[in-house]
Amino acid sequence: MAAAVTAPKKAVTTARRRVQIPDTMIAEAIDRFGPPEVLTAHRRPVPSVSPNEVLISLRSAGVGNWDARIRDGSWALDKVRFPYVLGVDGAGIVAAKGSRVRRFDVGDRVWSYSYRPAKGGFYAEFVVVPSHDVGHLPDGVDLTHAGMVVATALTAQQGIDDHLRVRGGERVLIFGASGAVGTYAVQIAKLRGAHVIGTATGRDAQELVQRLGADAVVDARDLRDLGRLKQIALDAILATAGGDGLEHCIDLVRKRGRVAYPDGVEPPPKPRTEVSVGSFDAVPGAHELDRLAKLFLGAHLRIPIAAEYSLTHAADAHRRLERGRVLGRIGLRIRH
Ligand SMILES: NC(=O)c1ccc[n+]([C@@H]2O[C@H](COP(=O)([O-])OP(=O)(O)OC[C@H]3O[C@@H](n4cnc5c(N)ncnc54)[C@H](OP(=O)(O)O)[C@@H]3O)[C@@H](O)[C@H]2O)c1
């Protein structure tokens, strides 16, 4: 399946809107760990805000492979209280704010990445998050897709800019370039002036990675195809998947080269003596979201969406995720 690639419009300004806040909302939650079927619609009270929190009326949310692991119980979370509302990122309109919140007004267009928000996740019509996990949405990024960007684009930006510190002219491999993090990593590494090689399996995935700007694409599941990299001394790798193909690519990194991967990549790459190999977690926060907004404003990054589902079809989104070969990110459209 070809991924839809949304190109942000140049300058879109939206009239500030007041939002009706009902007493209850629909949220997709689990009452126990299990297969996608355990994810069902619940009617829940709309959470109220404390002084440093923001209530967001959500338009879209991201679906990540970590959500599936939380759902099936394989992600080690402490103190899970059921029903548990999934989702760590999304976008919408500020519906209410706490008494100490100065950076936002009701009606502002915002996006947020918040790991385990205490009052429930983003698979819901409303979410309450600490205001420092919220950022203003840049003009030109539409609300129906912005929520499907946040966690994975932040991960890519921090991987390329903060952990690998990619510089112009470097030869950078994005391992798993057609996935949710990889599709942004390709674009950001190109923006930094790198020579970018992406790995992707299948024609659709390879074409997508090329459209996003990669200079070359190889199939990491095909050792013969990987042989094409032998002539290139790689400076750096951002890895979004692990395994034999990745180990083979790390063998091609020059002395004192760098490899970075987000925690969660399995199996994690083996440590090396002459190449630095390190993991990282995407950092949320107002500063990070402002950096991401600047990136989107300046570069008009493309937003590759593999599939969109309505909120009450979140279980179908998880089934799609589990079938694999997802080009870009899967998302939930929450309101139109
Ligand atoms: N710690 C953090 O803060 C953080 C944040 C974001 C993501 N993560 C982690 O980062 C990883 C990537 O996330 P994502 O959302 O980008 O996942 P994703 O969308 O599934 O992307 C992974 C990519 O790797 C490819 N791939 C998988 N197995 C492969 C193999 N054996 N050989 C070659 N390529 C392979 C996939 O291609 P196919 O589709 O062809 O299999 C896909 O393009 C996940 O483990 C996630 O949990 C961590």
mmCIF file of C-alpha atoms and ligand atoms in Angstrom:
data_model
loop_
_atom_site.group_PDB
_atom_site.id
_atom_site.type_symbol
_atom_site.label_atom_id
_atom_site.label_comp_id
_atom_site.label_asym_id
_atom_site.label_seq_id
_atom_site.Cartn_x
_atom_site.Cartn_y
_atom_site.Cartn_z
ATOM 1 C CA MET A 1 0.000 0.000 0.000
ATOM 2 C CA ALA A 2 1.362 3.405 -0.917
ATOM 3 C CA ALA A 3 1.586 5.927 1.897
ATOM 4 C CA ALA A 4 -0.254 9.189 1.513
ATOM 5 C CA VAL A 5 2.272 11.970 1.912
ATOM 6 C CA THR A 6 0.791 15.198 3.123
ATOM 7 C CA ALA A 7 2.704 18.314 2.190
ATOM 8 C CA PRO A 8 1.952 21.128 4.652
ATOM 9 C CA LYS A 9 0.212 24.113 3.084
ATOM 10 C CA LYS A 10 2.143 27.373 3.116
ATOM 11 C CA ALA A 11 0.262 29.602 5.585
ATOM 12 C CA VAL A 12 -3.052 28.654 7.040
ATOM 13 C CA THR A 13 -4.475 30.633 9.881
ATOM 14 C CA THR A 14 -7.477 29.322 11.722
ATOM 15 C CA ALA A 15 -9.949 31.494 13.562
ATOM 16 C CA ARG A 16 -9.676 31.068 17.335
ATOM 17 C CA ARG A 17 -12.477 28.794 18.450
ATOM 18 C CA ARG A 18 -14.240 28.266 21.743
ATOM 19 C CA VAL A 19 -14.849 24.641 22.491
ATOM 20 C CA GLN A 20 -17.955 23.196 24.127
ATOM 21 C CA ILE A 21 -16.841 20.957 26.985
ATOM 22 C CA PRO A 22 -19.320 18.143 27.670
ATOM 23 C CA ASP A 23 -19.371 16.195 30.957
ATOM 24 C CA THR A 24 -18.404 12.937 29.253
ATOM 25 C CA MET A 25 -16.435 11.856 26.203
ATOM 26 C CA ILE A 26 -15.594 8.772 24.125
ATOM 27 C CA ALA A 27 -12.181 7.258 24.861
ATOM 28 C CA GLU A 28 -10.647 4.051 23.521
ATOM 29 C CA ALA A 29 -9.371 2.123 26.523
ATOM 30 C CA ILE A 30 -8.396 -1.353 27.668
ATOM 31 C CA ASP A 31 -9.867 -3.123 30.711
ATOM 32 C CA ARG A 32 -7.173 -5.825 30.584
ATOM 33 C CA PHE A 33 -4.058 -6.598 28.557
ATOM 34 C CA GLY A 34 -4.626 -8.577 25.373
ATOM 35 C CA PRO A 35 -5.100 -8.580 21.570
ATOM 36 C CA PRO A 36 -6.501 -5.588 19.632
ATOM 37 C CA GLU A 37 -10.059 -6.666 20.600
ATOM 38 C CA VAL A 38 -9.473 -5.485 24.188
ATOM 39 C CA LEU A 39 -9.359 -1.901 22.903
ATOM 40 C CA THR A 40 -12.955 -0.670 23.061
ATOM 41 C CA ALA A 41 -14.943 2.561 23.264
ATOM 42 C CA HIS A 42 -15.652 3.751 26.801
ATOM 43 C CA ARG A 43 -17.736 6.688 27.953
ATOM 44 C CA ARG A 44 -15.542 8.538 30.442
ATOM 45 C CA PRO A 45 -15.768 11.824 32.344
ATOM 46 C CA VAL A 46 -13.901 14.664 30.612
ATOM 47 C CA PRO A 47 -10.903 15.179 32.918
ATOM 48 C CA SER A 48 -10.618 18.526 34.686
ATOM 49 C CA VAL A 49 -7.493 20.685 34.697
ATOM 50 C CA SER A 50 -5.180 21.402 37.625
ATOM 51 C CA PRO A 51 -3.369 24.782 37.734
ATOM 52 C CA ASN A 52 -0.494 23.781 35.390
ATOM 53 C CA GLU A 53 -2.495 21.669 32.961
ATOM 54 C CA VAL A 54 -4.216 22.149 29.617
ATOM 55 C CA LEU A 55 -7.388 20.434 28.365
ATOM 56 C CA ILE A 56 -7.113 19.715 24.631
ATOM 57 C CA SER A 57 -10.086 18.912 22.413
ATOM 58 C CA LEU A 58 -8.324 16.429 20.149
ATOM 59 C CA ARG A 59 -8.592 16.309 16.351
ATOM 60 C CA SER A 60 -5.977 13.598 15.752
ATOM 61 C CA ALA A 61 -3.694 11.217 17.616
ATOM 62 C CA GLY A 62 -0.778 8.981 16.721
ATOM 63 C CA VAL A 63 -0.786 5.194 16.938
ATOM 64 C CA GLY A 64 2.645 3.766 17.756
ATOM 65 C CA ASN A 65 4.044 0.275 18.070
ATOM 66 C CA TRP A 66 4.706 1.014 21.769
ATOM 67 C CA ASP A 67 0.892 1.465 22.153
ATOM 68 C CA ALA A 68 0.450 -2.101 20.921
ATOM 69 C CA ARG A 69 3.000 -3.302 23.448
ATOM 70 C CA ILE A 70 1.273 -1.429 26.267
ATOM 71 C CA ARG A 71 -2.042 -2.933 25.114
ATOM 72 C CA ASP A 72 -0.757 -6.525 25.094
ATOM 73 C CA GLY A 73 1.110 -6.116 28.392
ATOM 74 C CA SER A 74 4.620 -6.719 26.992
ATOM 75 C CA TRP A 75 5.735 -3.133 27.793
ATOM 76 C CA ALA A 76 6.746 -3.072 31.440
ATOM 77 C CA LEU A 77 4.541 -0.335 32.921
ATOM 78 C CA ASP A 78 4.233 0.036 36.636
ATOM 79 C CA LYS A 79 0.928 0.848 38.321
ATOM 80 C CA VAL A 80 -1.506 0.442 35.432
ATOM 81 C CA ARG A 81 -5.056 1.323 36.433
ATOM 82 C CA PHE A 82 -7.871 0.004 34.221
ATOM 83 C CA PRO A 83 -9.622 1.250 32.214
ATOM 84 C CA TYR A 84 -6.378 2.505 30.638
ATOM 85 C CA VAL A 85 -6.690 5.052 27.810
ATOM 86 C CA LEU A 86 -3.856 4.573 25.304
ATOM 87 C CA GLY A 87 -1.978 7.214 23.303
ATOM 88 C CA VAL A 88 1.046 9.445 23.891
ATOM 89 C CA ASP A 89 0.673 12.135 21.221
ATOM 90 C CA GLY A 90 -1.925 14.169 19.427
ATOM 91 C CA ALA A 91 -3.128 17.589 18.306
ATOM 92 C CA GLY A 92 -6.198 19.732 18.799
ATOM 93 C CA ILE A 93 -7.623 22.941 20.233
ATOM 94 C CA VAL A 94 -7.089 24.206 23.778
ATOM 95 C CA ALA A 95 -10.498 23.826 25.450
ATOM 96 C CA ALA A 96 -9.530 24.938 28.975
ATOM 97 C CA LYS A 97 -6.388 25.805 30.921
ATOM 98 C CA GLY A 98 -5.301 25.835 34.528
ATOM 99 C CA SER A 99 -4.964 29.063 36.503
ATOM 100 C CA ARG A 100 -1.150 29.144 36.186
ATOM 101 C CA VAL A 101 -0.947 28.505 32.433
ATOM 102 C CA ARG A 102 0.282 31.616 30.584
ATOM 103 C CA ARG A 103 1.592 30.263 27.267
ATOM 104 C CA PHE A 104 -1.788 29.218 25.845
ATOM 105 C CA ASP A 105 -5.283 30.606 25.378
ATOM 106 C CA VAL A 106 -8.505 28.762 24.853
ATOM 107 C CA GLY A 107 -8.860 28.198 21.094
ATOM 108 C CA ASP A 108 -5.121 27.853 20.371
ATOM 109 C CA ARG A 109 -4.069 25.122 17.930
ATOM 110 C CA VAL A 110 -1.629 22.865 19.757
ATOM 111 C CA TRP A 111 0.208 19.552 19.585
ATOM 112 C CA SER A 112 1.532 17.467 22.436
ATOM 113 C CA TYR A 113 3.691 14.493 23.291
ATOM 114 C CA SER A 114 3.189 13.324 26.850
ATOM 115 C CA TYR A 115 4.315 9.915 28.010
ATOM 116 C CA ARG A 116 1.610 8.363 30.219
ATOM 117 C CA PRO A 117 -0.474 11.468 31.024
ATOM 118 C CA ALA A 118 -1.914 10.887 34.506
ATOM 119 C CA LYS A 119 -5.542 11.599 33.521
ATOM 120 C CA GLY A 120 -5.642 9.339 30.443
ATOM 121 C CA GLY A 121 -4.032 9.113 26.987
ATOM 122 C CA PHE A 122 -4.708 10.594 23.555
ATOM 123 C CA TYR A 123 -7.087 7.943 22.164
ATOM 124 C CA ALA A 124 -9.920 10.164 23.367
ATOM 125 C CA GLU A 125 -12.010 13.200 22.476
ATOM 126 C CA PHE A 126 -10.258 15.213 25.212
ATOM 127 C CA VAL A 127 -6.928 14.865 26.996
ATOM 128 C CA VAL A 128 -5.444 16.727 29.977
ATOM 129 C CA VAL A 129 -1.668 17.173 29.903
ATOM 130 C CA PRO A 130 0.911 19.268 31.789
ATOM 131 C CA SER A 131 1.284 22.561 29.904
ATOM 132 C CA HIS A 132 5.046 22.002 29.503
ATOM 133 C CA ASP A 133 4.244 19.001 27.265
ATOM 134 C CA VAL A 134 2.263 21.222 24.864
ATOM 135 C CA GLY A 135 3.414 23.388 21.946
ATOM 136 C CA HIS A 136 1.800 25.782 19.481
ATOM 137 C CA LEU A 137 1.113 24.152 16.151
ATOM 138 C CA PRO A 138 2.973 25.851 13.309
ATOM 139 C CA ASP A 139 0.854 27.447 10.564
ATOM 140 C CA GLY A 140 0.532 25.137 7.608
ATOM 141 C CA VAL A 141 0.363 21.882 9.558
ATOM 142 C CA ASP A 142 -3.259 20.803 9.571
ATOM 143 C CA LEU A 143 -4.844 19.525 12.759
ATOM 144 C CA THR A 144 -6.065 16.312 11.178
ATOM 145 C CA HIS A 145 -2.486 15.166 10.589
ATOM 146 C CA ALA A 146 -0.478 17.056 13.214
ATOM 147 C CA GLY A 147 -1.354 14.557 15.933
ATOM 148 C CA MET A 148 0.114 11.741 13.832
ATOM 149 C CA VAL A 149 3.520 13.443 13.773
ATOM 150 C CA VAL A 150 4.556 14.442 17.234
ATOM 151 C CA ALA A 151 6.343 11.555 18.989
ATOM 152 C CA THR A 152 7.985 10.127 15.886
ATOM 153 C CA ALA A 153 9.134 13.430 14.340
ATOM 154 C CA LEU A 154 10.549 14.499 17.735
ATOM 155 C CA THR A 155 12.421 11.187 17.942
ATOM 156 C CA ALA A 156 13.860 11.661 14.463
ATOM 157 C CA GLN A 157 14.867 15.280 15.101
ATOM 158 C CA GLN A 158 16.565 14.466 18.394
ATOM 159 C CA GLY A 159 18.254 11.409 16.869
ATOM 160 C CA ILE A 160 19.687 13.302 13.892
ATOM 161 C CA ASP A 161 20.449 16.654 15.552
ATOM 162 C CA ASP A 162 21.201 15.895 19.220
ATOM 163 C CA HIS A 163 22.525 12.335 19.312
ATOM 164 C CA LEU A 164 24.211 11.886 15.925
ATOM 165 C CA ARG A 165 24.853 15.617 15.353
ATOM 166 C CA VAL A 166 24.743 15.084 11.610
ATOM 167 C CA ARG A 167 26.760 17.604 9.585
ATOM 168 C CA GLY A 168 26.742 18.583 5.919
ATOM 169 C CA GLY A 169 28.530 16.138 3.627
ATOM 170 C CA GLU A 170 28.355 13.178 6.011
ATOM 171 C CA ARG A 171 27.185 9.784 4.777
ATOM 172 C CA VAL A 172 24.254 8.829 6.959
ATOM 173 C CA LEU A 173 22.259 5.604 6.878
ATOM 174 C CA ILE A 174 18.668 5.581 8.126
ATOM 175 C CA PHE A 175 17.998 1.953 8.999
ATOM 176 C CA GLY A 176 14.225 1.402 8.703
ATOM 177 C CA ALA A 177 13.705 4.545 6.609
ATOM 178 C CA SER A 178 10.087 3.870 5.553
ATOM 179 C CA GLY A 179 8.744 3.646 9.127
ATOM 180 C CA ALA A 180 7.232 6.258 11.398
ATOM 181 C CA VAL A 181 10.536 7.628 12.749
ATOM 182 C CA GLY A 182 12.608 6.834 9.636
ATOM 183 C CA THR A 183 10.495 8.912 7.233
ATOM 184 C CA TYR A 184 11.286 12.066 9.250
ATOM 185 C CA ALA A 185 14.894 11.067 9.848
ATOM 186 C CA VAL A 186 15.485 10.894 6.074
ATOM 187 C CA GLN A 187 14.050 14.387 5.568
ATOM 188 C CA ILE A 188 15.922 15.940 8.506
ATOM 189 C CA ALA A 189 19.282 14.380 7.602
ATOM 190 C CA LYS A 190 18.838 15.726 4.048
ATOM 191 C CA LEU A 191 18.082 19.171 5.464
ATOM 192 C CA ARG A 192 21.401 19.016 7.328
ATOM 193 C CA GLY A 193 23.156 18.469 4.013
ATOM 194 C CA ALA A 194 24.011 14.795 4.499
ATOM 195 C CA HIS A 195 24.275 12.151 1.797
ATOM 196 C CA VAL A 196 21.381 9.958 2.936
ATOM 197 C CA ILE A 197 20.950 6.264 2.345
ATOM 198 C CA GLY A 198 17.738 4.629 3.550
ATOM 199 C CA THR A 199 16.891 0.978 4.034
ATOM 200 C CA ALA A 200 13.436 -0.194 2.983
ATOM 201 C CA THR A 201 11.860 -3.449 1.835
ATOM 202 C CA GLY A 202 9.490 -3.580 -1.133
ATOM 203 C CA ARG A 203 8.890 -1.239 -4.044
ATOM 204 C CA ASP A 204 6.331 1.025 -2.345
ATOM 205 C CA ALA A 205 8.578 1.529 0.669
ATOM 206 C CA GLN A 206 11.645 2.195 -1.471
ATOM 207 C CA GLU A 207 9.778 4.687 -3.661
ATOM 208 C CA LEU A 208 8.486 6.515 -0.587
ATOM 209 C CA VAL A 209 11.991 6.837 0.868
ATOM 210 C CA GLN A 210 13.262 8.175 -2.446
ATOM 211 C CA ARG A 211 10.391 10.694 -2.672
ATOM 212 C CA LEU A 212 11.344 11.913 0.797
ATOM 213 C CA GLY A 213 14.788 12.788 -0.528
ATOM 214 C CA ALA A 214 17.095 9.816 0.116
ATOM 215 C CA ASP A 215 20.056 9.686 -2.262
ATOM 216 C CA ALA A 216 20.001 5.879 -2.315
ATOM 217 C CA VAL A 217 17.828 3.067 -0.965
ATOM 218 C CA VAL A 218 18.882 -0.490 -0.143
ATOM 219 C CA ASP A 219 16.969 -3.491 1.147
ATOM 220 C CA ALA A 220 18.384 -4.373 4.563
ATOM 221 C CA ARG A 221 16.747 -7.803 4.414
ATOM 222 C CA ASP A 222 18.791 -8.698 1.301
ATOM 223 C CA LEU A 223 22.491 -9.213 2.039
ATOM 224 C CA ARG A 224 23.354 -8.970 -1.673
ATOM 225 C CA ASP A 225 21.692 -5.552 -1.901
ATOM 226 C CA LEU A 226 23.469 -4.447 1.283
ATOM 227 C CA GLY A 227 26.728 -5.339 -0.487
ATOM 228 C CA ARG A 228 26.210 -2.130 -2.532
ATOM 229 C CA LEU A 229 27.140 -0.193 0.619
ATOM 230 C CA LYS A 230 30.608 -1.763 0.853
ATOM 231 C CA GLN A 231 32.218 1.080 -1.077
ATOM 232 C CA ILE A 232 30.830 3.684 1.336
ATOM 233 C CA ALA A 233 32.422 4.447 4.696
ATOM 234 C CA LEU A 234 29.361 5.453 6.677
ATOM 235 C CA ASP A 235 29.724 8.296 9.183
ATOM 236 C CA ALA A 236 26.551 7.605 11.121
ATOM 237 C CA ILE A 237 23.469 5.384 11.388
ATOM 238 C CA LEU A 238 20.076 6.142 12.915
ATOM 239 C CA ALA A 239 18.534 2.723 13.536
ATOM 240 C CA THR A 240 14.793 2.223 13.986
ATOM 241 C CA ALA A 241 15.003 -1.591 13.901
ATOM 242 C CA GLY A 242 17.609 -4.139 14.931
ATOM 243 C CA GLY A 243 18.893 -7.500 13.740
ATOM 244 C CA ASP A 244 21.442 -9.034 11.386
ATOM 245 C CA GLY A 245 20.968 -6.409 8.684
ATOM 246 C CA LEU A 246 21.732 -3.632 11.154
ATOM 247 C CA GLU A 247 24.812 -5.427 12.553
ATOM 248 C CA HIS A 248 26.061 -5.817 8.969
ATOM 249 C CA CYS A 249 25.582 -2.074 8.338
ATOM 250 C CA ILE A 250 27.361 -1.133 11.576
ATOM 251 C CA ASP A 251 30.373 -3.099 10.280
ATOM 252 C CA LEU A 252 30.503 -0.516 7.461
ATOM 253 C CA VAL A 253 30.697 2.521 9.774
ATOM 254 C CA ARG A 254 34.092 4.236 9.773
ATOM 255 C CA LYS A 255 36.294 4.380 12.884
ATOM 256 C CA ARG A 256 34.899 6.855 15.417
ATOM 257 C CA GLY A 257 31.586 6.880 13.525
ATOM 258 C CA ARG A 258 28.273 6.985 15.432
ATOM 259 C CA VAL A 259 25.175 4.812 15.750
ATOM 260 C CA ALA A 260 22.077 5.989 17.643
ATOM 261 C CA TYR A 261 18.780 4.185 18.181
ATOM 262 C CA PRO A 262 15.645 4.967 20.208
ATOM 263 C CA ASP A 263 15.073 2.678 23.194
ATOM 264 C CA GLY A 264 12.624 -0.008 22.157
ATOM 265 C CA VAL A 265 14.583 -1.149 19.088
ATOM 266 C CA GLU A 266 14.901 -4.937 19.300
ATOM 267 C CA PRO A 267 17.348 -6.545 19.426
ATOM 268 C CA PRO A 268 19.487 -3.581 20.513
ATOM 269 C CA PRO A 269 22.689 -3.344 18.451
ATOM 270 C CA LYS A 270 25.824 -4.869 19.952
ATOM 271 C CA PRO A 271 28.412 -2.465 21.389
ATOM 272 C CA ARG A 272 31.551 -1.901 19.265
ATOM 273 C CA THR A 273 35.056 -0.830 20.188
ATOM 274 C CA GLU A 274 35.695 1.677 17.394
ATOM 275 C CA VAL A 275 32.187 2.999 16.788
ATOM 276 C CA SER A 276 30.011 4.725 19.382
ATOM 277 C CA VAL A 277 26.664 2.930 19.720
ATOM 278 C CA GLY A 278 24.098 4.582 21.994
ATOM 279 C CA SER A 279 20.384 4.605 22.709
ATOM 280 C CA PHE A 280 18.117 7.521 23.571
ATOM 281 C CA ASP A 281 14.544 8.328 24.556
ATOM 282 C CA ALA A 282 12.654 11.110 22.813
ATOM 283 C CA VAL A 283 12.450 14.054 25.193
ATOM 284 C CA PRO A 284 9.078 15.838 25.431
ATOM 285 C CA GLY A 285 8.714 19.467 26.460
ATOM 286 C CA ALA A 286 7.842 22.967 25.295
ATOM 287 C CA HIS A 287 11.370 23.710 24.056
ATOM 288 C CA GLU A 288 11.476 20.497 22.012
ATOM 289 C CA LEU A 289 8.055 21.171 20.480
ATOM 290 C CA ASP A 290 9.114 24.718 19.560
ATOM 291 C CA ARG A 291 12.196 23.307 17.803
ATOM 292 C CA LEU A 292 9.972 20.883 15.924
ATOM 293 C CA ALA A 293 7.596 23.706 14.964
ATOM 294 C CA LYS A 294 10.529 25.721 13.577
ATOM 295 C CA LEU A 295 11.635 22.704 11.580
ATOM 296 C CA PHE A 296 8.165 22.291 10.055
ATOM 297 C CA LEU A 297 7.830 26.019 9.368
ATOM 298 C CA GLY A 298 11.220 26.335 7.732
ATOM 299 C CA ALA A 299 11.307 23.122 5.780
ATOM 300 C CA HIS A 300 7.681 22.160 5.070
ATOM 301 C CA LEU A 301 8.397 18.571 6.067
ATOM 302 C CA ARG A 302 6.168 15.981 4.494
ATOM 303 C CA ILE A 303 3.899 13.920 6.723
ATOM 304 C CA PRO A 304 3.740 10.307 5.542
ATOM 305 C CA ILE A 305 0.534 8.658 6.729
ATOM 306 C CA ALA A 306 0.132 4.926 6.158
ATOM 307 C CA ALA A 307 -3.494 4.732 7.270
ATOM 308 C CA GLU A 308 -6.067 6.723 9.239
ATOM 309 C CA TYR A 309 -8.888 5.359 11.387
ATOM 310 C CA SER A 310 -11.712 6.985 13.298
ATOM 311 C CA LEU A 311 -11.342 6.991 17.084
ATOM 312 C CA THR A 312 -13.807 4.145 17.595
ATOM 313 C CA HIS A 313 -11.855 1.997 15.116
ATOM 314 C CA ALA A 314 -8.654 2.112 17.190
ATOM 315 C CA ALA A 315 -8.656 -1.701 17.402
ATOM 316 C CA ASP A 316 -8.515 -1.829 13.576
ATOM 317 C CA ALA A 317 -5.565 0.595 13.696
ATOM 318 C CA HIS A 318 -3.786 -1.858 16.013
ATOM 319 C CA ARG A 319 -4.601 -4.799 13.727
ATOM 320 C CA ARG A 320 -3.096 -2.852 10.823
ATOM 321 C CA LEU A 321 -0.022 -2.042 12.920
ATOM 322 C CA GLU A 322 0.465 -5.713 13.723
ATOM 323 C CA ARG A 323 0.365 -6.707 10.040
ATOM 324 C CA GLY A 324 3.619 -4.685 9.623
ATOM 325 C CA ARG A 325 5.008 -2.996 6.471
ATOM 326 C CA VAL A 326 3.594 0.332 7.667
ATOM 327 C CA LEU A 327 4.815 3.200 5.476
ATOM 328 C CA GLY A 328 5.018 6.257 7.719
ATOM 329 C CA ARG A 329 2.654 6.502 10.685
ATOM 330 C CA ILE A 330 -0.821 5.245 11.500
ATOM 331 C CA GLY A 331 -3.167 7.781 13.054
ATOM 332 C CA LEU A 332 -6.607 8.338 14.513
ATOM 333 C CA ARG A 333 -8.916 11.072 13.233
ATOM 334 C CA ILE A 334 -10.871 12.141 16.247
ATOM 335 C CA ARG A 335 -13.144 14.920 15.016
ATOM 336 C CA HIS A 336 -13.720 16.478 11.611
HETATM 337 N N1 LIG B 1 12.376 5.502 23.178
HETATM 338 C C1 LIG B 1 11.700 6.396 22.479
HETATM 339 O O1 LIG B 1 11.573 7.562 22.878
HETATM 340 C C2 LIG B 1 11.102 5.976 21.169
HETATM 341 C C3 LIG B 1 10.366 6.890 20.406
HETATM 342 C C4 LIG B 1 9.865 6.472 19.151
HETATM 343 C C5 LIG B 1 10.107 5.181 18.695
HETATM 344 N N2 LIG B 1 10.803 4.316 19.497
HETATM 345 C C6 LIG B 1 11.125 2.957 19.039
HETATM 346 O O2 LIG B 1 11.809 3.097 17.797
HETATM 347 C C7 LIG B 1 11.513 2.016 16.962
HETATM 348 C C8 LIG B 1 11.009 2.527 15.641
HETATM 349 O O3 LIG B 1 9.741 3.129 15.802
HETATM 350 P P1 LIG B 1 8.831 3.400 14.532
HETATM 351 O O4 LIG B 1 7.560 3.942 15.076
HETATM 352 O O5 LIG B 1 9.555 4.174 13.505
HETATM 353 O O6 LIG B 1 8.603 1.898 14.002
HETATM 354 P P2 LIG B 1 8.154 1.434 12.564
HETATM 355 O O7 LIG B 1 7.231 2.434 11.961
HETATM 356 O O8 LIG B 1 7.688 0.030 12.693
HETATM 357 O O9 LIG B 1 9.508 1.476 11.721
HETATM 358 C C9 LIG B 1 10.499 0.499 11.835
HETATM 359 C C10 LIG B 1 11.139 0.312 10.484
HETATM 360 O O10 LIG B 1 12.154 -0.701 10.551
HETATM 361 C C11 LIG B 1 11.987 -1.647 9.500
HETATM 362 N N3 LIG B 1 12.393 -2.961 9.971
HETATM 363 C C12 LIG B 1 11.811 -3.711 10.921
HETATM 364 N N4 LIG B 1 12.492 -4.857 11.099
HETATM 365 C C13 LIG B 1 13.515 -4.833 10.224
HETATM 366 C C14 LIG B 1 14.560 -5.745 9.913
HETATM 367 N N5 LIG B 1 14.703 -6.905 10.564
HETATM 368 N N6 LIG B 1 15.431 -5.409 8.950
HETATM 369 C C15 LIG B 1 15.294 -4.240 8.296
HETATM 370 N N7 LIG B 1 14.332 -3.340 8.540
HETATM 371 C C16 LIG B 1 13.454 -3.632 9.495
HETATM 372 C C17 LIG B 1 10.513 -1.602 9.184
HETATM 373 O O11 LIG B 1 10.315 -2.004 7.859
HETATM 374 P P3 LIG B 1 9.176 -3.050 7.513
HETATM 375 O O12 LIG B 1 7.887 -2.301 7.657
HETATM 376 O O13 LIG B 1 9.501 -3.441 6.126
HETATM 377 O O14 LIG B 1 9.293 -4.190 8.504
HETATM 378 C C18 LIG B 1 10.166 -0.128 9.409
HETATM 379 O O15 LIG B 1 10.423 0.627 8.256
HETATM 380 C C19 LIG B 1 10.494 1.156 17.717
HETATM 381 O O16 LIG B 1 11.191 0.117 18.369
HETATM 382 C C20 LIG B 1 9.905 2.117 18.730
HETATM 383 O O17 LIG B 1 9.421 1.456 19.886
HETATM 384 C C21 LIG B 1 11.297 4.690 20.711
#
